Coordinates of C-alpha atoms in Angstrom, one line a residue:
X454 CA -12.4 40.0 0.2
X455 CA -12.0 36.2 0.0
X456 CA -12.3 36.4 -3.8
X457 CA -9.5 39.0 -4.0
X458 CA -7.3 36.9 -1.8
X459 CA -7.8 33.8 -4.0
X460 CA -6.9 35.8 -7.1
X461 CA -3.8 37.2 -5.4
X462 CA -2.6 33.7 -4.3
X463 CA -3.3 32.3 -7.8
X464 CA -1.4 35.1 -9.5
X465 CA 1.5 34.7 -7.1
X466 CA 1.6 31.0 -7.8
X467 CA 1.6 31.5 -11.6
X468 CA 4.4 34.1 -11.3
X469 CA 6.5 31.8 -9.1
X470 CA 6.0 28.9 -11.5
X471 CA 6.8 31.0 -14.6
X472 CA 10.0 32.2 -13.0
X473 CA 11.2 28.6 -13.0
X474 CA 10.4 27.9 -16.7
X475 CA 12.8 28.4 -19.5
X476 CA 10.6 30.1 -22.1
X477 CA 13.4 29.9 -24.7
X478 CA 12.4 26.3 -25.2
X479 CA 9.0 27.5 -26.5
X480 CA 10.3 29.7 -29.2
X481 CA 9.6 28.5 -32.7
X482 CA 12.8 29.7 -34.3
X483 CA 14.5 26.8 -36.1
X484 CA 18.1 26.2 -35.1
X485 CA 19.1 23.6 -37.6
X486 CA 22.6 22.2 -38.1
X487 CA 23.9 21.9 -41.7
X488 CA 25.6 18.7 -40.8
X489 CA 22.6 17.0 -39.1
X490 CA 19.4 18.5 -40.3
X491 CA 19.9 19.1 -44.1
X492 CA 20.3 17.0 -47.2
X493 CA 22.6 18.1 -50.0
X494 CA 20.5 18.1 -53.2
X495 CA 22.3 18.1 -56.5
X496 CA 20.5 19.4 -59.6
X497 CA 21.3 18.5 -63.2
X498 CA 25.0 17.9 -62.3
X499 CA 25.1 21.7 -62.2
X500 CA 24.6 22.9 -58.7
X501 CA 23.9 21.8 -55.1
X502 CA 21.8 23.2 -52.3
X503 CA 21.3 22.2 -48.7
X504 CA 17.6 21.4 -48.1
X505 CA 16.1 20.8 -44.6
X506 CA 15.4 17.1 -44.2
X507 CA 11.7 17.9 -43.4
X508 CA 11.1 19.3 -46.8
X509 CA 9.9 17.2 -49.7
X510 CA 10.4 17.6 -53.5
X511 CA 7.5 19.5 -55.1
X512 CA 6.5 20.1 -58.7
X513 CA 3.8 22.7 -58.5
X514 CA 5.5 25.8 -57.0
X515 CA 7.0 27.3 -60.2
X516 CA 6.9 25.9 -63.7
X517 CA 10.3 27.5 -64.5
X518 CA 12.1 26.2 -61.4
X519 CA 15.0 23.7 -61.6
X520 CA 14.5 22.9 -57.9
X521 CA 11.3 22.9 -55.8
X522 CA 11.0 21.8 -52.2
X523 CA 8.3 22.5 -49.6
X524 CA 6.7 21.5 -46.3
X525 CA 3.1 22.6 -46.6
X526 CA 2.2 22.2 -42.9
X527 CA 5.2 24.3 -41.8
X528 CA 4.4 26.7 -44.7
X529 CA 8.1 26.6 -45.8
X530 CA 9.1 26.7 -49.5
X531 CA 12.2 27.0 -51.7
X532 CA 12.7 27.1 -55.4
X533 CA 15.7 27.9 -57.7
X534 CA 15.3 29.5 -61.1
X535 CA 18.3 29.6 -63.4
X536 CA 18.9 31.4 -66.7
X537 CA 21.8 31.6 -69.2
X538 CA 23.9 34.6 -68.1
X539 CA 25.0 35.8 -71.5
X540 CA 21.6 35.5 -73.1
X541 CA 20.1 37.5 -70.2
X542 CA 22.7 40.2 -70.4
X543 CA 22.3 40.4 -74.2
X544 CA 18.5 40.8 -74.1
X545 CA 18.6 43.5 -71.4
X546 CA 21.4 45.4 -73.0
X547 CA 19.3 45.6 -76.2
X548 CA 16.4 46.9 -74.1
X549 CA 18.7 49.4 -72.4
X550 CA 17.9 47.8 -69.1
X551 CA 21.4 46.7 -68.1
X552 CA 23.6 48.8 -65.8
X553 CA 27.3 48.2 -66.7
X554 CA 28.3 49.8 -63.4
X555 CA 26.6 47.0 -61.4
X556 CA 27.6 43.3 -60.9
X557 CA 25.7 40.7 -62.9
X558 CA 24.1 39.6 -59.6
X559 CA 22.8 43.1 -59.0
X560 CA 21.5 43.5 -62.5
X561 CA 19.7 40.1 -62.2
X562 CA 18.3 41.3 -58.9
X563 CA 16.9 44.4 -60.4
X564 CA 15.4 42.5 -63.4
X565 CA 13.8 39.8 -61.2
X566 CA 12.5 42.4 -58.6
X567 CA 10.8 44.2 -61.5
X568 CA 9.0 41.0 -62.5
X569 CA 8.2 40.1 -58.9
X570 CA 6.7 43.5 -58.1
X571 CA 4.1 42.9 -60.9
X572 CA 2.8 39.8 -59.0
X573 CA 3.5 40.8 -55.4
X574 CA 2.0 43.8 -53.7
X575 CA 5.2 44.6 -51.7
X576 CA 4.6 46.1 -48.3
X577 CA 8.2 46.2 -47.0
X578 CA 11.6 45.5 -48.5
X579 CA 15.0 45.6 -46.9
X580 CA 17.9 47.0 -48.9
X581 CA 19.8 44.4 -50.9
X582 CA 22.8 42.8 -49.2
X583 CA 25.8 42.0 -51.3
X584 CA 27.8 39.0 -50.4
X585 CA 29.9 36.2 -51.8
X586 CA 28.5 32.6 -51.7
X587 CA 31.2 30.0 -52.4
X588 CA 33.2 32.4 -54.4
X589 CA 30.2 33.8 -56.4
X590 CA 28.8 37.3 -56.4
X591 CA 25.4 37.3 -54.8
X592 CA 22.7 39.7 -53.6
X593 CA 20.1 38.9 -50.9
X594 CA 16.8 40.7 -50.5
X595 CA 14.2 40.3 -47.7
X596 CA 10.7 41.5 -48.5
X597 CA 7.1 41.0 -47.4
X598 CA 3.9 41.4 -49.5
X599 CA 0.7 39.9 -50.7
X600 CA -0.1 37.9 -53.8
X601 CA -3.5 37.6 -55.4
X602 CA -5.9 35.0 -53.9
X603 CA -3.9 34.6 -50.7
X604 CA -5.3 36.4 -47.6
X605 CA -2.0 36.4 -45.7
X606 CA 1.2 38.4 -45.9
X607 CA 4.1 36.4 -47.3
X608 CA 7.8 36.9 -46.2
X609 CA 10.4 36.2 -48.9
X610 CA 14.2 35.8 -48.7
X611 CA 15.6 36.0 -52.2
X612 CA 19.1 35.5 -53.4
X613 CA 20.5 36.3 -56.8
X614 CA 23.8 34.5 -57.6
X615 CA 26.1 34.8 -60.6
X616 CA 27.5 31.5 -61.7
X617 CA 30.0 30.8 -64.5
X618 CA 27.4 30.3 -67.2
X619 CA 24.1 31.0 -65.5
X620 CA 22.5 33.3 -63.0
X621 CA 20.4 31.8 -60.3
X622 CA 17.5 33.1 -58.2
X623 CA 17.0 31.2 -54.9
X624 CA 13.6 32.0 -53.6
X625 CA 12.5 31.1 -50.1
X626 CA 9.2 32.1 -48.5
X627 CA 6.8 31.5 -45.6
X628 CA 3.9 33.3 -44.0
X629 CA 5.0 36.7 -42.6
X630 CA 4.2 35.8 -39.1
X631 CA 6.6 32.8 -39.4
X632 CA 9.4 34.9 -40.9
X633 CA 11.6 34.9 -37.7
X634 CA 11.1 31.1 -37.3
X635 CA 12.7 30.4 -40.7
X636 CA 15.1 33.3 -41.2
X637 CA 18.2 31.3 -40.1
X638 CA 17.1 28.2 -42.0
X639 CA 16.6 30.2 -45.2
X640 CA 20.0 31.9 -44.8
X641 CA 21.6 28.5 -44.4
X642 CA 19.9 27.2 -47.6
X643 CA 21.0 30.2 -49.6
X644 CA 24.6 30.3 -48.4
X645 CA 25.0 26.6 -49.1
X646 CA 24.5 27.1 -52.9
X647 CA 27.4 25.8 -54.8
X648 CA 28.3 24.9 -58.4
X649 CA 29.3 21.3 -59.1

């Protein structure tokens, strides 16, 4: 009886204390300000992108990337891959893989998603979202999957942007269980993309 009373008092005390706490302070979701928490990185006098100040320049994420940043302890990554628009279109028209009814950004999305699905075992994928980023046609895709030699699911937020002379793939990723933490940050990175 005394033991049950002690447990009841202890649980009541815990519940009373927890009612006073603001658990929203303990959430891990980043709420960064573009003005205060990002640096604008300019690449090859061609484009700019807002990168969180906690990320550092990397050089081992993707050999084809014109921009690579990461924070390995947070498991937060971003790369940009760019390709000449007309050359890409010409090659895929010859291969009969270009859909003239779609935007260049949508075609580029389809092409890159085909390549990515060869290296990523995709477990879930949201429908593509069409939008305009600083006056440019773009498509965003959220997906999760596994890559070889990594025992964790990875969450990706990808953007495909049509520039004047090039197309750009902005690729952000983290561990799937941290997806919600970085979703807003990755959206801010992607929508900051601009040509110089």
